[in-house]
Amino acid sequence: ETIELDDDEELQDAEEIDEDTETIELDDDEEPGDSEGGDLVELGEDEELMDEDDDIPEIEDNDSPPLMDLLDDEEVEEVEVDGELDPDLFEELVEPEEEAPEEEEKEEAPDLGLTFGSDEDFSEYDPEDMEKNRLLSERFDGYLGAMERFYNQYPLVDKGSFRVGSPNPGKLERRETQIELKDFYIGRFPVTNALFEVFVERTGYRTTAEKMGYGTVFQPRFRKVKDPSTGEIKAQWVAETGSKRIEGAAWYAPEGPGSTIHLKRNHPVVQISIEDARRFAAWIGKRLPTEDEWEAAARTAKGLPYPWGETWNPEASNVEATGIGETTAVDAFGQGQNGFSLMDLTGNVLEWTQSPMEGLSQNVSQIPFFIAKGGSFITAGEPALWARYPLRPDFTANILGFRCLVD
């Protein structure tokens, strides 16, 4: 099996290739091979390749790598990487590029008698003020073109009884229980780069990562590098994944300087703190879901462990085993859609909820942790919908986004 690279693709040379590492050579005249799940590992036109000598902090992982199964016909040797896990990330957390549509002319937003202008406007969501929330939602919709409106859908989740929690809870999981919820509307997709860009352009808002000057960047274990001596592309499996703080990483440069969201307007926005997510949501007349609401909407009234059913589907999510190693369009995995038509619930990026994680604020600063749900493109295994990830509220990363809800 080989991985083919387009002739005009921009590559980032690795300074050297480890002599002890066996690599997969890609022939010009061969087509890329299918993985066991049917996913092709391809390089998009704007994809940047990591230098092989990049320092990736080490995270212990004794499980056999899922992607090794996908490359079982090739000779790939694991590469040892030295380093430390980012201390700000809670220890238990570690466990096809689309062409952008042509820019459409956006309509002028209707005059609704509201005043806007700074990132302080509508910083708090008021569930009782339904009229204001409706006007805010209509105003935001007026800023959007037809393509952007497609990614701004909010399906109804009918009131009823829902199953949440794990039947066999682990260290961070809660025990399965039945809850009652009123009906609500929740984003069909995670918030995209295009939608967040409208918010920034209209308000001048600066995100937490921009103010701090850095964001956390996770490196996938599946890497593609170029041999400077031959110009050939090598596929490489790195034994450990890791993360590090990168100066300049922000929502518009998810991996730091040199990275971009060009041709990724329909990808989920990342490098977003919980405060950033709340500000965006309130500005459009919405809010973040609670953990109960997120999980109930994801599992539906059937209480399924996965959006599509009782068993894992390797072709339905952008996770580590898919071998993509970065975000994809939020509607790229149609097989992952659930009964409410929600997408990207078990892969691509983790998603903030407004629910604090009880018992994890016993640190010096007494800062609470908040629960993220779902899975990301570095998630190993088969993430169930009851999985939860406690994160500091100011944490930002290239694997973390959000979706909104309205009562």
Tab-separated table of C-alpha atoms in Angstrom:
chain	number	residue	atom	x	y	z
A	1	GLU	CA	0.000	0.000	0.000
A	2	THR	CA	1.297	3.453	-0.788
A	3	ILE	CA	0.391	7.047	-0.189
A	4	GLU	CA	0.390	9.256	-3.258
A	5	LEU	CA	1.307	12.908	-3.215
A	6	ASP	CA	0.137	15.423	-5.828
A	7	ASP	CA	2.883	16.944	-8.015
A	8	ASP	CA	2.184	20.490	-6.923
A	9	GLU	CA	1.823	19.746	-3.247
A	10	GLU	CA	3.846	21.804	-0.843
A	11	LEU	CA	6.110	19.656	1.307
A	12	GLN	CA	8.107	20.401	4.385
A	13	ASP	CA	11.477	18.623	4.300
A	14	ALA	CA	12.619	16.631	7.273
A	15	GLU	CA	16.202	17.495	8.075
A	16	GLU	CA	17.118	13.882	8.366
A	17	ILE	CA	15.541	10.449	8.360
A	18	ASP	CA	16.410	8.195	11.276
A	19	GLU	CA	18.605	5.358	9.988
A	20	ASP	CA	17.030	2.914	12.435
A	21	THR	CA	13.519	3.700	11.263
A	22	GLU	CA	12.003	1.661	8.486
A	23	THR	CA	9.764	3.757	6.236
A	24	ILE	CA	7.200	3.203	3.553
A	25	GLU	CA	8.305	4.410	0.143
A	26	LEU	CA	5.668	5.786	-2.151
A	27	ASP	CA	5.958	5.110	-5.885
A	28	ASP	CA	4.832	7.735	-8.375
A	29	ASP	CA	2.778	5.311	-10.447
A	30	GLU	CA	0.868	3.649	-7.605
A	31	GLU	CA	-2.525	4.569	-6.215
A	32	PRO	CA	-2.933	4.995	-2.459
A	33	GLY	CA	-4.079	1.822	-0.745
A	34	ASP	CA	-7.266	1.468	1.178
A	35	SER	CA	-7.193	1.025	4.913
A	36	GLU	CA	-9.181	-1.737	6.541
A	37	GLY	CA	-11.926	0.784	7.252
A	38	GLY	CA	-11.918	1.993	3.664
A	39	ASP	CA	-10.343	5.388	4.497
A	40	LEU	CA	-7.641	6.753	2.211
A	41	VAL	CA	-4.702	8.562	3.746
A	42	GLU	CA	-4.051	11.419	1.351
A	43	LEU	CA	-2.273	14.709	1.497
A	44	GLY	CA	-4.491	17.712	0.776
A	45	GLU	CA	-3.205	20.552	-1.343
A	46	ASP	CA	-2.620	22.773	1.655
A	47	GLU	CA	-1.436	20.121	4.083
A	48	GLU	CA	1.849	20.840	5.771
A	49	LEU	CA	4.244	18.057	6.612
A	50	MET	CA	5.962	17.874	9.955
A	51	ASP	CA	9.703	17.737	10.155
A	52	GLU	CA	10.781	14.310	11.343
A	53	ASP	CA	13.077	15.809	13.930
A	54	ASP	CA	10.258	17.790	15.594
A	55	ASP	CA	10.309	17.278	19.328
A	56	ILE	CA	7.163	15.445	20.410
A	57	PRO	CA	6.648	14.992	24.161
A	58	GLU	CA	6.230	11.422	25.264
A	59	ILE	CA	3.017	9.915	26.613
A	60	GLU	CA	2.979	6.358	27.801
A	61	ASP	CA	0.690	4.140	25.763
A	62	ASN	CA	0.938	0.380	26.114
A	63	ASP	CA	-1.883	-0.460	23.752
A	64	SER	CA	-0.967	-1.682	20.302
A	65	PRO	CA	-1.434	1.234	17.867
A	66	PRO	CA	-4.698	0.965	15.922
A	67	LEU	CA	-3.088	2.369	12.785
A	68	MET	CA	-0.533	-0.443	12.663
A	69	ASP	CA	-3.372	-2.662	11.565
A	70	LEU	CA	-4.031	-0.304	8.690
A	71	LEU	CA	-0.411	-0.577	7.587
A	72	ASP	CA	0.015	-4.324	8.115
A	73	ASP	CA	1.262	-4.865	4.572
A	74	GLU	CA	4.053	-2.349	5.007
A	75	GLU	CA	7.257	-2.391	6.981
A	76	VAL	CA	6.874	0.312	9.594
A	77	GLU	CA	8.985	0.523	12.699
A	78	GLU	CA	7.925	2.522	15.712
A	79	VAL	CA	9.964	5.636	16.436
A	80	GLU	CA	10.777	6.535	20.024
A	81	VAL	CA	10.214	10.157	20.937
A	82	ASP	CA	11.518	11.867	24.062
A	83	GLY	CA	9.762	14.604	25.954
A	84	GLU	CA	7.146	15.397	28.552
A	85	LEU	CA	3.409	15.790	28.437
A	86	ASP	CA	2.147	19.344	28.700
A	87	PRO	CA	1.495	19.734	32.463
A	88	ASP	CA	-1.627	21.835	31.890
A	89	LEU	CA	-3.432	18.989	30.203
A	90	PHE	CA	-5.156	16.663	32.685
A	91	GLU	CA	-3.233	13.373	32.685
A	92	GLU	CA	-6.233	11.182	31.964
A	93	LEU	CA	-7.064	13.049	28.770
A	94	VAL	CA	-4.251	11.298	27.013
A	95	GLU	CA	-5.452	8.389	26.252
A	96	PRO	CA	-10.422	14.590	2.486
A	97	GLU	CA	-9.676	18.033	2.239
A	98	GLU	CA	-12.527	19.792	0.431
A	99	GLU	CA	-12.043	22.663	-1.957
A	100	ALA	CA	-13.471	25.808	-0.471
A	101	PRO	CA	-16.562	27.154	-2.210
A	102	GLU	CA	-16.250	30.472	-3.957
A	103	GLU	CA	-16.858	33.423	-1.716
A	104	GLU	CA	-20.467	34.458	-1.898
A	105	GLU	CA	-21.693	37.960	-1.481
A	106	LYS	CA	-23.153	38.215	1.979
A	107	GLU	CA	-26.434	39.965	2.574
A	108	GLU	CA	-26.555	43.051	4.721
A	109	ALA	CA	-27.776	42.120	8.169
A	110	PRO	CA	-31.306	43.351	8.830
A	111	ASP	CA	-31.769	46.327	11.122
A	112	LEU	CA	-33.342	44.788	14.213
A	113	GLY	CA	-32.985	47.767	16.488
A	114	LEU	CA	-29.968	46.273	18.284
A	115	THR	CA	-26.600	47.926	18.850
A	116	PHE	CA	-23.302	46.093	18.497
A	117	GLY	CA	-19.673	46.938	18.193
A	118	SER	CA	-17.377	45.409	20.793
A	119	ASP	CA	-16.575	41.978	22.194
A	120	GLU	CA	-18.373	42.976	25.391
A	121	ASP	CA	-21.774	42.996	23.691
A	122	PHE	CA	-24.111	40.201	24.749
A	123	SER	CA	-21.445	38.403	26.767
A	124	GLU	CA	-24.136	36.668	28.838
A	125	TYR	CA	-26.893	34.406	27.568
A	126	ASP	CA	-30.319	34.961	29.117
A	127	PRO	CA	-32.557	31.891	28.665
A	128	GLU	CA	-35.600	33.889	29.789
A	129	ASP	CA	-35.217	36.627	27.172
A	130	MET	CA	-36.404	34.598	24.198
A	131	GLU	CA	-37.124	37.667	22.075
A	132	LYS	CA	-33.584	39.021	22.397
A	133	ASN	CA	-32.129	35.603	21.614
A	134	ARG	CA	-34.339	35.330	18.533
A	135	LEU	CA	-33.227	38.751	17.288
A	136	LEU	CA	-29.571	37.914	17.881
A	137	SER	CA	-29.967	34.673	15.967
A	138	GLU	CA	-31.666	36.428	13.048
A	139	ARG	CA	-28.996	39.113	12.971
A	140	PHE	CA	-26.229	36.511	12.806
A	141	ASP	CA	-28.043	34.608	10.069
A	142	GLY	CA	-28.236	37.835	8.093
A	143	TYR	CA	-24.444	38.038	8.007
A	144	LEU	CA	-24.105	34.595	6.443
A	145	GLY	CA	-23.966	33.409	2.858
A	146	ALA	CA	-25.875	30.321	1.707
A	147	MET	CA	-22.957	27.952	2.348
A	148	GLU	CA	-22.373	29.331	5.835
A	149	ARG	CA	-26.070	29.009	6.652
A	150	PHE	CA	-25.868	25.301	5.847
A	151	TYR	CA	-23.416	24.866	8.731
A	152	ASN	CA	-25.599	26.937	11.072
A	153	GLN	CA	-28.435	24.402	11.411
A	154	TYR	CA	-30.079	23.620	14.770
A	155	PRO	CA	-32.208	20.432	14.822
A	156	LEU	CA	-34.830	19.972	17.531
A	157	VAL	CA	-34.238	17.487	20.345
A	158	ASP	CA	-37.685	16.622	21.704
A	159	LYS	CA	-38.257	16.578	25.440
A	160	GLY	CA	-38.204	13.174	27.071
A	161	SER	CA	-36.244	10.609	29.022
A	162	PHE	CA	-32.597	9.984	28.134
A	163	ARG	CA	-29.905	7.576	29.267
A	164	VAL	CA	-26.557	9.131	30.193
A	165	GLY	CA	-23.409	7.762	31.811
A	166	SER	CA	-21.501	4.509	31.447
A	167	PRO	CA	-22.843	1.031	32.290
A	168	ASN	CA	-19.304	0.208	33.505
A	169	PRO	CA	-17.853	3.535	34.625
A	170	GLY	CA	-14.108	4.060	34.668
A	171	LYS	CA	-12.102	6.530	36.722
A	172	LEU	CA	-13.471	9.669	35.067
A	173	GLU	CA	-16.850	8.365	33.976
A	174	ARG	CA	-20.193	8.637	35.740
A	175	ARG	CA	-22.564	5.771	36.385
A	176	GLU	CA	-25.408	5.250	33.938
A	177	THR	CA	-28.677	6.917	34.885
A	178	GLN	CA	-31.942	8.086	33.328
A	179	ILE	CA	-32.684	11.820	33.122
A	180	GLU	CA	-35.591	14.004	31.974
A	181	LEU	CA	-34.966	17.009	29.721
A	182	LYS	CA	-37.100	19.722	28.139
A	183	ASP	CA	-36.864	20.118	24.380
A	184	PHE	CA	-34.033	22.219	22.935
A	185	TYR	CA	-32.240	22.951	19.672
A	186	ILE	CA	-28.580	22.006	19.256
A	187	GLY	CA	-26.042	22.652	16.514
A	188	ARG	CA	-26.015	19.952	13.855
A	189	PHE	CA	-22.276	20.576	13.460
A	190	PRO	CA	-19.486	21.969	15.618
A	191	VAL	CA	-18.997	25.700	14.996
A	192	THR	CA	-16.891	26.154	11.861
A	193	ASN	CA	-14.000	28.487	11.091
A	194	ALA	CA	-16.250	30.484	8.743
A	195	LEU	CA	-18.899	31.095	11.407
A	196	PHE	CA	-16.365	32.062	14.059
A	197	GLU	CA	-14.670	34.403	11.590
A	198	VAL	CA	-17.926	36.353	11.185
A	199	PHE	CA	-18.033	36.836	14.960
A	200	VAL	CA	-14.431	38.073	15.074
A	201	GLU	CA	-14.851	40.398	12.087
A	202	ARG	CA	-18.011	41.981	13.496
A	203	THR	CA	-16.834	42.394	17.098
A	204	GLY	CA	-13.039	42.563	17.044
A	205	TYR	CA	-13.002	39.787	19.635
A	206	ARG	CA	-9.596	38.421	20.698
A	207	THR	CA	-9.494	34.831	21.900
A	208	THR	CA	-7.795	33.478	25.005
A	209	ALA	CA	-4.987	31.953	22.923
A	210	GLU	CA	-4.335	35.292	21.222
A	211	LYS	CA	-4.150	37.070	24.569
A	212	MET	CA	-1.891	34.418	26.136
A	213	GLY	CA	0.276	34.243	23.017
A	214	TYR	CA	0.229	30.466	22.679
A	215	GLY	CA	-1.945	27.378	22.310
A	216	THR	CA	-1.433	23.658	22.848
A	217	VAL	CA	-0.698	21.633	19.721
A	218	PHE	CA	-1.077	17.864	19.628
A	219	GLN	CA	0.990	15.803	17.223
A	220	PRO	CA	-0.686	12.759	15.647
A	221	ARG	CA	1.177	9.455	15.792
A	222	PHE	CA	0.801	8.945	12.048
A	223	ARG	CA	3.234	11.247	10.254
A	224	LYS	CA	4.277	11.936	6.680
A	225	VAL	CA	7.759	13.256	5.913
A	226	LYS	CA	9.864	13.908	2.819
A	227	ASP	CA	13.283	12.335	2.365
A	228	PRO	CA	15.517	15.275	1.316
A	229	SER	CA	17.925	12.987	-0.538
A	230	THR	CA	15.310	11.306	-2.750
A	231	GLY	CA	12.298	13.595	-2.560
A	232	GLU	CA	10.141	10.592	-1.732
A	233	ILE	CA	7.305	10.728	0.795
A	234	LYS	CA	7.558	8.373	3.737
A	235	ALA	CA	4.709	7.213	5.961
A	236	GLN	CA	5.845	6.898	9.543
A	237	TRP	CA	4.234	5.612	12.729
A	238	VAL	CA	5.502	7.338	15.883
A	239	ALA	CA	5.319	5.220	19.039
A	240	GLU	CA	3.966	8.022	21.223
A	241	THR	CA	1.881	11.088	20.671
A	242	GLY	CA	2.339	14.283	22.619
A	243	SER	CA	1.555	17.951	22.955
A	244	LYS	CA	3.432	21.168	23.466
A	245	ARG	CA	2.719	24.856	23.806
A	246	ILE	CA	3.304	26.666	20.549
A	247	GLU	CA	3.717	30.436	20.477
A	248	GLY	CA	1.388	32.034	17.962
A	249	ALA	CA	-1.062	29.123	17.814
A	250	ALA	CA	-4.597	30.545	17.571
A	251	TRP	CA	-7.910	29.818	15.862
A	252	TYR	CA	-6.630	31.187	12.518
A	253	ALA	CA	-3.255	29.376	12.878
A	254	PRO	CA	-4.200	26.138	14.694
A	255	GLU	CA	-0.695	24.615	14.726
A	256	GLY	CA	1.130	27.914	15.125
A	257	PRO	CA	2.963	30.222	12.691
A	258	GLY	CA	2.938	28.838	9.162
A	259	SER	CA	-0.329	26.967	9.632
A	260	THR	CA	-3.584	28.317	8.254
A	261	ILE	CA	-7.326	27.751	7.923
A	262	HIS	CA	-7.167	28.452	4.181
A	263	LEU	CA	-9.439	25.937	2.404
A	264	LYS	CA	-10.726	24.910	5.848
A	265	ARG	CA	-13.682	27.242	6.286
A	266	ASN	CA	-15.969	24.247	6.866
A	267	HIS	CA	-13.637	22.650	9.426
A	268	PRO	CA	-14.365	23.053	13.153
A	269	VAL	CA	-12.825	26.108	14.760
A	270	VAL	CA	-10.183	25.114	17.330
A	271	GLN	CA	-7.813	26.766	19.836
A	272	ILE	CA	-10.937	27.967	21.652
A	273	SER	CA	-11.265	28.355	25.434
A	274	ILE	CA	-14.577	27.918	27.224
A	275	GLU	CA	-14.823	31.713	27.558
A	276	ASP	CA	-14.364	32.133	23.793
A	277	ALA	CA	-17.084	29.566	23.156
A	278	ARG	CA	-19.469	31.267	25.587
A	279	ARG	CA	-18.876	34.694	24.055
A	280	PHE	CA	-19.571	33.451	20.528
A	281	ALA	CA	-22.662	31.560	21.642
A	282	ALA	CA	-24.136	34.509	23.562
A	283	TRP	CA	-23.472	36.861	20.631
A	284	ILE	CA	-25.684	34.717	18.395
A	285	GLY	CA	-28.383	34.236	21.048
A	286	LYS	CA	-27.311	30.759	22.134
A	287	ARG	CA	-25.270	28.992	24.824
A	288	LEU	CA	-23.082	25.953	25.417
A	289	PRO	CA	-24.846	22.655	26.178
A	290	THR	CA	-24.556	20.976	29.545
A	291	GLU	CA	-22.976	17.531	29.633
A	292	ASP	CA	-26.455	15.994	30.035
A	293	GLU	CA	-27.820	17.897	27.042
A	294	TRP	CA	-24.826	17.088	24.831
A	295	GLU	CA	-24.893	13.381	25.685
A	296	ALA	CA	-28.680	13.079	25.438
A	297	ALA	CA	-28.667	14.712	21.997
A	298	ALA	CA	-25.776	12.497	20.876
A	299	ARG	CA	-27.202	9.181	22.149
A	300	THR	CA	-30.850	10.034	21.302
A	301	ALA	CA	-33.781	8.520	23.201
A	302	LYS	CA	-32.372	5.073	22.374
A	303	GLY	CA	-29.369	5.651	24.655
A	304	LEU	CA	-26.912	4.341	22.046
A	305	PRO	CA	-23.180	4.142	22.855
A	306	TYR	CA	-22.319	5.465	19.369
A	307	PRO	CA	-24.243	7.933	17.195
A	308	TRP	CA	-25.138	5.272	14.617
A	309	GLY	CA	-25.794	2.236	16.819
A	310	GLU	CA	-24.499	-0.359	19.261
A	311	THR	CA	-21.174	-1.251	17.586
A	312	TRP	CA	-18.224	0.819	16.443
A	313	ASN	CA	-17.994	1.808	12.760
A	314	PRO	CA	-14.373	2.574	11.752
A	315	GLU	CA	-15.539	4.544	8.701
A	316	ALA	CA	-17.798	6.947	10.587
A	317	SER	CA	-15.378	9.220	12.498
A	318	ASN	CA	-12.148	11.152	12.124
A	319	VAL	CA	-10.144	9.434	14.869
A	320	GLU	CA	-6.535	8.258	15.111
A	321	ALA	CA	-7.147	4.968	13.288
A	322	THR	CA	-8.499	6.863	10.281
A	323	GLY	CA	-4.945	8.058	9.664
A	324	ILE	CA	-5.806	11.633	8.658
A	325	GLY	CA	-4.043	13.325	11.556
A	326	GLU	CA	-5.826	16.692	11.328
A	327	THR	CA	-9.311	18.178	11.238
A	328	THR	CA	-11.724	17.485	8.395
A	329	ALA	CA	-14.875	19.236	7.183
A	330	VAL	CA	-17.620	18.896	9.791
A	331	ASP	CA	-19.838	17.046	7.303
A	332	ALA	CA	-17.114	14.772	5.895
A	333	PHE	CA	-18.253	11.635	7.745
A	334	GLY	CA	-21.885	11.147	6.776
A	335	GLN	CA	-21.984	7.647	8.240
A	336	GLY	CA	-21.424	9.176	11.667
A	337	GLN	CA	-24.756	11.023	11.679
A	338	ASN	CA	-27.192	10.166	14.479
A	339	GLY	CA	-30.992	10.076	14.670
A	340	PHE	CA	-31.198	13.847	15.188
A	341	SER	CA	-28.922	14.393	12.127
A	342	LEU	CA	-26.052	15.578	14.391
A	343	MET	CA	-22.546	14.994	13.026
A	344	ASP	CA	-18.946	14.800	14.286
A	345	LEU	CA	-19.936	13.453	17.708
A	346	THR	CA	-17.130	10.894	18.155
A	347	GLY	CA	-14.239	12.387	16.197
A	348	ASN	CA	-12.615	15.421	14.577
A	349	VAL	CA	-12.504	17.627	17.716
A	350	LEU	CA	-13.519	17.463	21.364
A	351	GLU	CA	-16.332	19.836	22.329
A	352	TRP	CA	-16.749	22.070	25.366
A	353	THR	CA	-19.766	21.787	27.649
A	354	GLN	CA	-20.664	24.238	30.409
A	355	SER	CA	-20.638	21.490	33.059
A	356	PRO	CA	-17.839	21.568	35.666
A	357	MET	CA	-16.108	18.314	36.606
A	358	GLU	CA	-16.730	17.716	40.285
A	359	GLY	CA	-13.768	16.819	42.480
A	360	LEU	CA	-11.046	18.095	40.147
A	361	SER	CA	-10.626	21.672	41.370
A	362	GLN	CA	-8.459	20.763	44.359
A	363	ASN	CA	-5.422	22.559	42.980
A	364	VAL	CA	-3.589	25.563	44.369
A	365	SER	CA	-5.592	28.098	42.378
A	366	GLN	CA	-8.910	26.277	42.896
A	367	ILE	CA	-9.645	26.620	39.177
A	368	PRO	CA	-12.464	24.253	38.188
A	369	PHE	CA	-12.220	21.821	35.315
A	370	PHE	CA	-14.957	21.727	32.689
A	371	ILE	CA	-16.112	18.669	30.775
A	372	ALA	CA	-15.417	18.203	27.071
A	373	LYS	CA	-17.225	15.489	25.134
A	374	GLY	CA	-16.792	13.496	21.938
A	375	GLY	CA	-13.467	12.522	20.388
A	376	SER	CA	-10.775	13.990	18.153
A	377	PHE	CA	-8.465	13.097	15.288
A	378	ILE	CA	-5.881	11.853	17.833
A	379	THR	CA	-8.348	9.756	19.873
A	380	ALA	CA	-7.318	6.096	20.061
A	381	GLY	CA	-9.723	3.195	20.358
A	382	GLU	CA	-13.507	3.433	20.057
A	383	PRO	CA	-14.695	6.485	22.041
A	384	ALA	CA	-18.207	6.007	23.418
A	385	LEU	CA	-20.579	8.935	23.830
A	386	TRP	CA	-20.418	8.723	27.634
A	387	ALA	CA	-16.666	9.511	27.601
A	388	ARG	CA	-15.716	12.774	29.314
A	389	TYR	CA	-12.538	14.857	29.370
A	390	PRO	CA	-11.895	17.382	32.190
A	391	LEU	CA	-10.100	20.517	30.987
A	392	ARG	CA	-9.077	23.834	32.510
A	393	PRO	CA	-11.327	26.670	31.287
A	394	ASP	CA	-8.402	28.547	29.714
A	395	PHE	CA	-7.121	25.457	27.890
A	396	THR	CA	-6.957	25.779	24.096
A	397	ALA	CA	-5.749	23.179	21.603
A	398	ASN	CA	-5.893	22.121	17.971
A	399	ILE	CA	-8.174	19.227	19.008
A	400	LEU	CA	-10.791	21.274	20.902
A	401	GLY	CA	-13.875	23.119	19.601
A	402	PHE	CA	-17.562	23.455	20.518
A	403	ARG	CA	-21.168	23.474	19.339
A	404	CYS	CA	-24.039	25.643	20.559
A	405	LEU	CA	-27.554	25.120	21.915
A	406	VAL	CA	-30.680	27.245	22.226
A	407	ASP	CA	-33.598	26.647	24.577
